[in-house]
Amino acid sequence: MALEVIVLAAGQGTRMRSSLPKVLHKLAGKPMLLHVAETAQQLQPAATHIVVGHKSEVVQDAVAHLPVNCVYQAEQLGTGHAVGIGARDVAEDATILMMYGDVPLMPAELMQAMVDKADQQQLVLLTVTLDNAHGYGRIVRNNQGNIEAIVEQKDASIEQQAIQEINTGIMAMPAKFLRAWLPRLQANNAQNELYITDVVAMAVADGIAIDFMQPEFAQQTQGVNDQLQLAELERWYQQQQATSLMGQGAQIADPSRIDVRGELSVGSDVFIDVNCVFEGQVNLGDGVHIGPNCVVKDTSIAAGTMVKANSVFEDAIVGEDCDIGPFARLRPGTELAAQAKVGNFVETKKTYLGKGSKANHFTYLGDTSVGEGVNIGAGTITCNYDGVNKFRTQIDDGAFIGSNSSLVAPVVIGAGATVGAGSTVTKEVPADSLAIARGKQRNMAGWPKPTKQK
Ligand code: UD1
Ligand code: MG
């Protein structure tokens, strides 16, 4: 049966105390709603309907790149009302999976298992048992243990309030059942809202089978209502990432001090020191060592490379056995061949550094191609920008750039050439020659020092 997903995301999330709609707050660097929408995509649904309301334009923009259909709920009259709007365009013979935009960590396999059960013409609930169930809808079961109803906190009797099994809010069911139930929902409850949870009692009355599933971890179905819950869920998620990386053999100095905001793949014998952040797609080859306080984004680092403390990478490709940092900054378009060295306070951008080449101290290399075995002295700057346009610098194999040189692009330093320290190079330096472009030193013997004026 074709699957259609309905995601409820119309609420404001007052308790976040933020101008940003709740579902756009980020977990692991990604808006919660994107976590949900991407999980939904993994199920390959025929359609995904996202119910938007509060700041709908902003929310719609955040999912614009996904094949989803946003439907507008002008007034938030309850989850039953929201599902009614989300289900408007759903095909008669579809199976519906209902998700919440503020429950970011639901596993796709669990959602699929619920859908498979709903395909058997059942209403399927996702429930979880909590030590503190306060605030949630309670799962009411009869003497045989069969689910009879969901009762919201505000409508629950004292006995019902003692129930610890709660409704996570996630449900799956055949669309034709939902269509029959939606017009029968009534707002005669403590909150004067249309509760989607009332469909459970309707299923019982109609003799429709009700099944349920539970998550492996309660956090997988945890909704976020405030900043504290968001932070707690983030820490749990990061702990799971660290556990998985260690399971793959990575050594992590402190599993509570690593953040993976994307996907991190590791080879064997990788070591990651404390306080590192990995964003986007990051690949670390065998034996890579990452020092403390590094930020690595969308970067591949090949086997054997050593990264020292406080280095920052973005959109870079690093070859084998390189030596980087401390305090190096590799900006987008940086590519290092094997055994290259980039040391402290060196910044690179759109720069290729050939095999074994070194820029060890205080240097800016922008829009630069560096051959093999080049030595770039401390304080070298490629002057790549004239205020309007950018130009490239080319430094060929075996060249030596003396300290504190400015290479004014476009310029070529030929193979084996040497640039004398303190030079400002504006013209091509031919291969194997020496260029010196600096003020000449004059020594004045016996020069009288200035004296203090009265
Ligand atoms: C709901 C469930 C409750 C469950 C709890 C789990 C109902 C009546 N209750 O309660 O059983 O234990 O979730 O967290 O369903 N939303 C809309 N439009 C609306 C109303 C809500 O889009 O008109 C969205 C909200 O933005 C939120 C979600 O639906 O993402 C749940 O709504 P909320 O008001 O938080 O329901 P709860 O009272 O928490
Ligand atoms: Mg809620």
Coordinates of C-alpha atoms and ligand atoms in Angstrom, one line a residue:
M1 CA 0.0 0.0 0.0
A2 CA 1.2 3.5 -0.8
L3 CA 2.5 5.4 2.2
E4 CA 1.8 9.0 2.9
V5 CA 3.4 10.8 5.9
I6 CA 1.8 13.7 7.8
V7 CA 4.2 15.8 9.9
L8 CA 2.7 18.2 12.4
A9 CA 4.8 21.3 12.6
A10 CA 2.3 24.2 13.0
G11 CA 3.0 25.0 16.7
Q12 CA 4.9 28.0 17.9
G13 CA 6.8 26.3 20.7
T14 CA 6.3 29.1 23.2
R15 CA 8.5 27.4 25.9
M16 CA 11.6 27.7 23.6
R17 CA 11.4 31.4 24.3
S18 CA 12.7 32.2 20.8
S19 CA 11.7 34.0 17.7
L20 CA 12.7 30.9 15.6
P21 CA 9.8 28.4 15.2
K22 CA 10.5 25.5 17.4
V23 CA 10.8 22.9 14.7
L24 CA 13.7 24.9 13.1
H25 CA 15.8 24.7 16.3
K26 CA 18.9 22.6 15.5
L27 CA 19.9 19.3 16.9
A28 CA 23.3 18.1 15.8
G29 CA 23.5 21.1 13.5
K30 CA 20.3 20.4 11.6
P31 CA 16.8 21.8 12.2
M32 CA 14.6 19.2 14.0
L33 CA 12.1 19.3 11.2
L34 CA 14.8 18.3 8.7
H35 CA 15.7 15.3 10.8
V36 CA 12.0 14.3 10.7
A37 CA 11.5 15.0 7.0
E38 CA 14.7 13.1 6.1
T39 CA 13.6 10.1 8.1
A40 CA 10.3 10.3 6.3
Q41 CA 12.1 10.3 2.9
Q42 CA 13.9 7.1 3.9
L43 CA 10.5 5.4 3.9
Q44 CA 10.0 6.4 0.3
P45 CA 6.5 7.7 0.8
A46 CA 4.2 8.5 -2.1
A47 CA 3.8 11.9 -0.4
T48 CA 4.8 13.8 2.7
H49 CA 2.5 16.5 4.0
I50 CA 3.9 19.0 6.5
V51 CA 1.3 20.9 8.4
V52 CA 2.7 24.4 8.9
G53 CA 1.2 27.4 10.8
H54 CA 3.4 29.6 13.0
K55 CA 5.8 31.5 10.8
S56 CA 4.9 29.2 8.0
E57 CA 7.0 30.9 5.3
V58 CA 10.2 30.3 7.3
V59 CA 9.3 26.7 8.0
Q60 CA 8.4 26.1 4.4
D61 CA 11.7 27.6 3.2
A62 CA 13.6 25.2 5.5
V63 CA 12.1 22.1 3.7
A64 CA 11.9 23.7 0.2
H65 CA 14.7 21.4 -1.1
L66 CA 12.8 18.3 -0.2
P67 CA 9.9 16.7 -2.1
V68 CA 7.3 17.6 0.5
N69 CA 3.9 19.2 0.4
C70 CA 3.3 22.0 3.0
V71 CA -0.3 22.6 4.0
Y72 CA -1.3 25.6 6.1
Q73 CA -3.1 25.4 9.4
A74 CA -4.2 29.0 10.1
E75 CA -5.3 28.3 13.7
Q76 CA -3.9 25.6 15.9
L77 CA -7.1 23.9 17.1
G78 CA -5.5 20.7 18.2
T79 CA -3.7 17.7 16.8
G80 CA -6.9 16.3 15.4
H81 CA -7.5 19.5 13.5
A82 CA -3.9 19.5 12.2
V83 CA -4.1 15.9 11.0
G84 CA -7.4 16.7 9.3
I85 CA -5.6 19.4 7.3
G86 CA -2.6 17.2 6.6
A87 CA -4.8 14.4 5.4
R88 CA -6.8 16.5 3.0
D89 CA -4.9 15.4 -0.2
V90 CA -4.1 11.9 1.0
A91 CA -5.2 9.0 -1.3
E92 CA -8.1 6.9 -0.1
D93 CA -6.2 3.7 -0.2
A94 CA -2.9 5.0 1.4
T95 CA -1.4 4.1 4.7
I96 CA -0.8 7.1 6.9
L97 CA 2.1 7.7 9.2
M98 CA 1.8 10.6 11.5
M99 CA 4.9 12.2 12.9
Y100 CA 5.7 15.3 14.9
G101 CA 8.2 18.0 13.7
D102 CA 9.6 18.4 17.2
V103 CA 10.5 14.7 17.7
P104 CA 13.7 14.6 15.8
L105 CA 15.4 11.2 16.5
M106 CA 12.8 8.6 15.4
P107 CA 14.6 5.7 13.7
A108 CA 13.4 5.0 10.1
E109 CA 13.4 1.3 10.8
L110 CA 10.9 1.7 13.7
M111 CA 8.7 3.9 11.5
Q112 CA 8.8 1.3 8.7
A113 CA 7.8 -1.4 11.2
M114 CA 4.8 0.6 12.3
V115 CA 3.8 1.2 8.7
D116 CA 4.1 -2.5 7.9
K117 CA 1.7 -3.3 10.8
A118 CA -0.7 -0.6 9.7
D119 CA -0.7 -2.1 6.3
Q120 CA -2.5 -5.1 8.0
Q121 CA -5.5 -2.9 8.5
Q122 CA -4.7 -1.9 12.1
L123 CA -4.2 1.3 14.1
V124 CA -0.6 1.3 15.3
L125 CA 0.5 3.4 18.2
L126 CA 4.1 4.2 19.4
T127 CA 4.1 4.1 23.2
V128 CA 6.8 4.3 25.8
T129 CA 6.9 3.8 29.5
L130 CA 8.4 6.7 31.5
D131 CA 9.3 7.1 35.1
N132 CA 7.7 10.6 35.0
A133 CA 4.7 10.5 32.6
H134 CA 3.4 13.9 33.7
G135 CA 2.0 16.0 30.8
Y136 CA 1.6 13.2 28.3
G137 CA -1.4 11.4 27.0
R138 CA -1.7 8.1 28.9
I139 CA -2.3 4.7 27.3
V140 CA -5.4 3.2 29.0
R141 CA -5.5 -0.6 28.8
N142 CA -8.3 -3.0 29.8
N143 CA -7.9 -6.1 32.1
Q144 CA -6.7 -8.2 29.1
G145 CA -4.0 -5.6 28.5
N146 CA -5.6 -4.4 25.3
I147 CA -5.4 -0.6 24.5
E148 CA -8.8 1.0 25.0
A149 CA -8.1 4.8 24.8
I150 CA -5.6 7.6 25.2
V151 CA -6.4 10.1 27.9
E152 CA -4.7 13.4 28.0
Q153 CA -3.1 14.7 31.2
K154 CA -5.6 17.4 31.7
D155 CA -8.5 15.0 31.3
A156 CA -7.1 12.1 33.2
S157 CA -8.6 10.8 36.5
I158 CA -6.3 10.2 39.5
E159 CA -6.0 6.5 38.6
Q160 CA -5.2 7.3 35.0
Q161 CA -2.6 9.8 36.0
A162 CA -0.7 6.9 37.7
I163 CA -0.3 5.2 34.3
Q164 CA 3.3 5.3 33.1
E165 CA 2.8 4.2 29.5
I166 CA 2.4 7.2 27.4
N167 CA 1.5 8.2 23.8
T168 CA 4.5 9.4 21.9
G169 CA 2.1 10.9 19.4
I170 CA 3.4 8.9 16.5
M171 CA 0.7 6.7 14.9
A172 CA 0.1 4.7 11.7
M173 CA -3.2 3.7 10.2
P174 CA -5.0 3.1 6.9
A175 CA -6.3 6.4 5.5
K176 CA -9.8 5.1 5.1
F177 CA -10.1 4.6 8.8
L178 CA -8.8 8.1 9.5
R179 CA -11.3 9.6 7.0
A180 CA -14.1 7.9 8.9
W181 CA -12.9 9.0 12.3
L182 CA -11.9 12.7 11.6
P183 CA -15.5 14.0 11.3
R184 CA -16.4 12.3 14.6
L185 CA -13.7 14.1 16.6
Q186 CA -15.1 16.5 19.2
A187 CA -13.5 19.3 21.3
N188 CA -15.4 18.4 24.4
N189 CA -12.3 18.1 26.6
A190 CA -10.4 20.1 29.1
Q191 CA -8.5 22.0 26.3
N192 CA -11.4 22.5 23.9
E193 CA -9.2 21.0 21.2
L194 CA -9.7 18.3 18.6
Y195 CA -7.5 15.5 19.9
I196 CA -6.2 13.0 17.3
T197 CA -5.8 10.6 20.2
D198 CA -9.6 10.2 20.4
V199 CA -9.3 7.9 17.3
V200 CA -8.1 5.2 19.6
A201 CA -11.5 4.9 21.4
M202 CA -13.2 5.1 18.0
A203 CA -11.1 2.2 16.7
V204 CA -12.2 0.1 19.7
A205 CA -15.8 1.0 19.1
D206 CA -15.5 0.1 15.4
G207 CA -13.8 -3.2 16.2
I208 CA -10.6 -2.2 14.4
A209 CA -7.5 -3.9 15.8
I210 CA -5.0 -1.7 17.7
D211 CA -1.4 -2.6 17.8
F212 CA 1.6 -0.8 19.4
M213 CA 5.3 -0.6 19.2
Q214 CA 8.0 0.8 21.6
P215 CA 11.3 2.4 20.8
E216 CA 14.6 0.8 22.0
F217 CA 15.5 4.1 23.7
A218 CA 12.9 6.6 25.1
Q219 CA 15.0 9.5 23.6
Q220 CA 14.2 8.3 20.1
T221 CA 10.6 9.4 20.6
Q222 CA 11.3 12.3 22.9
G223 CA 9.7 15.6 21.8
V224 CA 11.4 18.9 22.5
N225 CA 9.5 21.6 24.3
D226 CA 12.2 23.8 25.8
Q227 CA 15.9 24.5 25.6
L228 CA 16.7 22.1 28.4
Q229 CA 15.1 19.2 26.6
L230 CA 16.8 20.2 23.4
A231 CA 20.2 20.2 25.1
E232 CA 19.5 16.9 26.8
L233 CA 18.5 15.3 23.6
E234 CA 21.6 16.7 21.9
R235 CA 23.8 15.2 24.5
W236 CA 22.1 11.8 24.2
Y237 CA 22.5 11.9 20.5
Q238 CA 26.2 12.8 20.7
Q239 CA 26.8 10.1 23.2
Q240 CA 25.3 7.6 20.7
Q241 CA 27.6 9.0 18.0
A242 CA 30.6 8.5 20.3
T243 CA 29.5 5.0 21.2
S244 CA 29.2 4.1 17.5
L245 CA 32.6 5.6 16.6
M246 CA 34.3 3.7 19.5
G247 CA 32.4 0.5 18.3
Q248 CA 34.2 1.1 14.9
G249 CA 37.5 1.2 16.8
A250 CA 38.1 4.9 17.1
Q251 CA 39.8 6.0 20.3
I252 CA 38.0 9.0 21.8
A253 CA 39.8 10.8 24.6
D254 CA 36.5 11.8 26.2
P255 CA 33.2 10.5 24.7
S256 CA 31.3 13.3 26.4
R257 CA 33.4 15.9 24.6
I258 CA 32.9 15.2 20.9
D259 CA 30.2 16.6 18.7
V260 CA 29.3 15.1 15.3
R261 CA 27.0 17.4 13.3
G262 CA 26.8 15.3 10.2
E263 CA 28.5 12.1 9.3
L264 CA 32.0 11.1 10.5
S265 CA 33.6 8.0 9.0
V266 CA 36.7 6.6 10.6
G267 CA 39.4 4.2 9.5
S268 CA 41.2 2.0 12.0
D269 CA 43.3 3.4 14.8
V270 CA 41.9 6.9 14.6
F271 CA 42.5 9.0 17.7
I272 CA 40.3 12.0 18.5
D273 CA 41.3 14.3 21.4
V274 CA 38.8 16.4 23.5
N275 CA 36.5 19.1 22.3
C276 CA 36.5 18.4 18.6
V277 CA 33.5 19.2 16.4
F278 CA 32.9 17.4 13.1
E279 CA 30.4 19.0 10.7
G280 CA 28.9 17.8 7.4
Q281 CA 30.7 14.8 5.8
V282 CA 34.1 14.1 7.3
N283 CA 36.3 11.1 6.5
L284 CA 39.3 10.2 8.6
G285 CA 41.7 7.6 7.2
D286 CA 43.6 4.9 9.1
G287 CA 45.8 6.2 12.0
V288 CA 44.7 9.8 11.7
H289 CA 45.3 11.7 14.9
I290 CA 43.1 14.7 15.7
G291 CA 44.4 17.0 18.5
P292 CA 42.2 18.8 21.0
N293 CA 39.8 21.7 20.0
C294 CA 39.7 21.0 16.3
V295 CA 36.7 21.9 14.0
V296 CA 36.5 19.8 10.9
K297 CA 33.8 20.4 8.3
D298 CA 33.2 18.6 5.0
T299 CA 36.8 17.4 4.8
S300 CA 38.7 14.2 4.1
I301 CA 42.0 13.5 5.9
A302 CA 44.0 10.6 4.6
A303 CA 45.8 7.9 6.5
G304 CA 48.6 8.7 8.9
T305 CA 48.0 12.5 9.1
M306 CA 48.7 14.2 12.3
V307 CA 46.5 17.2 13.2
K308 CA 47.6 19.2 16.2
A309 CA 45.5 21.3 18.6
N310 CA 43.1 24.1 17.5
S311 CA 43.1 23.5 13.8
V312 CA 40.1 24.4 11.7
F313 CA 39.2 22.7 8.3
E314 CA 36.4 23.5 5.9
D315 CA 36.0 21.8 2.4
A316 CA 39.5 20.6 2.4
I317 CA 41.2 17.4 1.1
V318 CA 44.3 16.4 3.1
G319 CA 46.6 13.7 1.8
E320 CA 48.5 10.9 3.7
D321 CA 51.0 11.6 6.4
C322 CA 50.6 15.3 6.5
D323 CA 51.4 17.4 9.5
I324 CA 49.0 20.1 10.4
G325 CA 48.7 22.7 13.1
P326 CA 48.6 23.7 15.9
F327 CA 46.4 26.6 15.0
A328 CA 46.2 25.9 11.3
R329 CA 43.2 27.1 9.2
L330 CA 42.4 25.2 6.0
R331 CA 39.6 27.0 4.2
P332 CA 37.5 25.8 1.2
G333 CA 39.4 24.5 -1.8
T334 CA 42.5 23.6 0.1
E335 CA 44.2 20.4 -1.1
L336 CA 47.3 19.0 0.4
A337 CA 49.3 16.2 -1.2
A338 CA 51.1 13.6 0.9
Q339 CA 53.5 14.7 3.6
A340 CA 52.7 18.3 3.3
K341 CA 53.1 20.5 6.4
V342 CA 50.9 23.4 7.4
G343 CA 51.9 24.9 10.7
N344 CA 50.8 27.4 13.2
F345 CA 48.8 30.5 12.1
V346 CA 48.9 29.4 8.5
E347 CA 45.7 30.0 6.5
T348 CA 45.1 28.4 3.1
K349 CA 42.2 29.0 0.6
K350 CA 41.8 27.5 -2.9
T351 CA 45.3 26.3 -2.5
Y352 CA 47.1 23.1 -3.6
L353 CA 50.2 22.2 -1.7
G354 CA 52.3 19.5 -3.4
K355 CA 54.0 16.5 -1.9
G356 CA 56.3 17.3 1.0
S357 CA 55.8 21.1 0.7
K358 CA 55.9 23.1 3.9
A359 CA 54.3 26.3 5.1
N360 CA 55.1 26.1 8.8
H361 CA 54.6 29.6 10.3
F362 CA 52.4 32.7 10.0
T363 CA 51.4 32.5 6.3
Y364 CA 48.5 33.2 4.0
L365 CA 48.2 31.1 0.8
G366 CA 45.2 32.0 -1.3
D367 CA 44.5 31.0 -4.9
T368 CA 47.8 29.3 -5.0
S369 CA 49.3 26.2 -6.6
V370 CA 52.4 25.0 -4.9
G371 CA 54.5 22.2 -6.4
E372 CA 56.5 19.5 -4.6
G373 CA 59.2 20.0 -2.0
V374 CA 58.6 23.7 -1.7
N375 CA 59.5 25.6 1.5
I376 CA 57.5 28.6 2.3
G377 CA 59.1 30.8 4.9
A378 CA 57.4 32.3 7.9
G379 CA 55.2 35.3 7.2
T380 CA 54.8 34.7 3.5
I381 CA 51.7 36.3 2.1
T382 CA 50.2 35.7 -1.4
C383 CA 48.6 39.0 -2.3
N384 CA 45.7 37.5 -4.3
Y385 CA 43.2 40.3 -4.2
D386 CA 43.5 43.8 -5.7
G387 CA 40.3 45.0 -4.1
V388 CA 38.2 43.9 -7.0
N389 CA 39.6 40.7 -8.6
K390 CA 41.4 37.6 -7.4
F391 CA 44.5 36.3 -9.0
R392 CA 46.5 33.1 -8.7
T393 CA 50.1 32.5 -7.6
Q394 CA 52.1 29.5 -8.9
I395 CA 55.1 28.2 -7.0
D396 CA 56.9 25.4 -8.8
D397 CA 58.7 22.3 -7.5
G398 CA 61.6 22.9 -5.1
A399 CA 61.2 26.7 -4.8
F400 CA 62.2 28.4 -1.6
I401 CA 60.3 31.5 -0.4
G402 CA 62.2 33.5 2.2
S403 CA 60.5 34.7 5.3
N404 CA 58.2 37.8 5.2
S405 CA 57.8 37.8 1.5
S406 CA 54.8 39.2 -0.4
L407 CA 54.0 37.4 -3.7
V408 CA 51.8 39.8 -5.6
A409 CA 49.5 37.7 -7.9
P410 CA 49.3 36.9 -10.7
V411 CA 52.9 35.7 -10.4
V412 CA 54.9 32.6 -11.0
I413 CA 57.9 31.4 -9.0
G414 CA 59.8 29.0 -11.2
A415 CA 61.1 25.6 -10.1
G416 CA 64.1 25.7 -7.8
A417 CA 63.9 29.5 -7.6
T418 CA 64.7 31.3 -4.4
V419 CA 63.0 34.4 -3.1
G420 CA 65.1 36.4 -0.7
A421 CA 63.5 37.2 2.7
G422 CA 61.4 40.3 2.9
S423 CA 60.9 40.5 -0.9
T424 CA 57.8 41.9 -2.5
V425 CA 57.6 39.9 -5.7
T426 CA 55.6 41.4 -8.6
K427 CA 57.2 39.7 -11.6
E428 CA 57.9 36.1 -12.6
V429 CA 61.0 34.6 -11.0
P430 CA 62.7 32.3 -13.5
A431 CA 63.6 28.7 -12.5
D432 CA 66.7 28.3 -10.4
S433 CA 67.3 32.0 -10.0
L434 CA 67.3 34.2 -6.9
A435 CA 65.0 37.2 -6.6
I436 CA 65.5 39.9 -4.1
A437 CA 63.1 42.7 -4.0
R438 CA 63.6 44.8 -0.9
G439 CA 65.1 48.0 0.2
K440 CA 68.9 47.8 0.3
Q441 CA 70.6 48.0 3.7
R442 CA 72.9 51.0 4.3
N443 CA 75.1 51.1 7.4
M444 CA 76.1 54.5 8.6
A445 CA 79.2 54.3 10.8
G446 CA 79.3 56.4 14.0
W447 CA 75.8 57.7 13.6
P448 CA 74.9 60.1 16.4
K449 CA 71.8 58.9 18.3
P450 CA 69.0 61.5 18.7
T451 CA 69.0 63.2 22.1
K452 CA 65.9 64.2 24.2
Q453 CA 64.7 67.8 23.3
K454 CA 64.3 70.3 26.1
Ligands
UD1_1 C1 0.3 15.3 22.3 C2 -0.7 14.2 22.4 C3 -0.3 13.4 23.7 C4 1.1 12.9 23.6 C5 2.1 14.1 23.3 C6 3.4 13.6 23.0 C7 -2.8 14.9 21.6 C8 -4.2 15.4 21.9 N1 -2.0 14.7 22.6 O1 0.1 16.2 23.3 O2 -1.1 12.3 23.8 O3 1.5 12.3 24.8 O4 1.6 14.9 22.2 O5 4.3 14.7 22.9 O6 -2.6 14.7 20.4 N2 0.3 20.8 16.5 C9 -0.1 21.3 15.3 N3 -1.3 21.9 15.2 C10 -2.2 21.9 16.3 C11 -1.8 21.3 17.5 C12 -0.5 20.7 17.5 O7 0.7 21.4 14.3 O8 -3.3 22.5 16.1 C13 1.6 20.2 16.6 C14 2.5 20.9 17.6 O9 3.3 21.9 17.0 C15 3.4 19.7 18.1 C16 2.5 18.5 18.0 O10 1.5 18.8 17.1 O11 4.5 19.5 17.3 C17 1.9 18.1 19.3 O12 1.1 19.1 19.8 P1 1.1 19.5 21.3 O13 0.2 20.6 21.5 O14 2.5 19.6 21.8 O15 0.4 18.2 22.0 P2 0.6 17.7 23.4 O16 -0.3 18.5 24.3 O17 2.0 17.7 23.8
MG2 MG 3.9 18.6 23.1

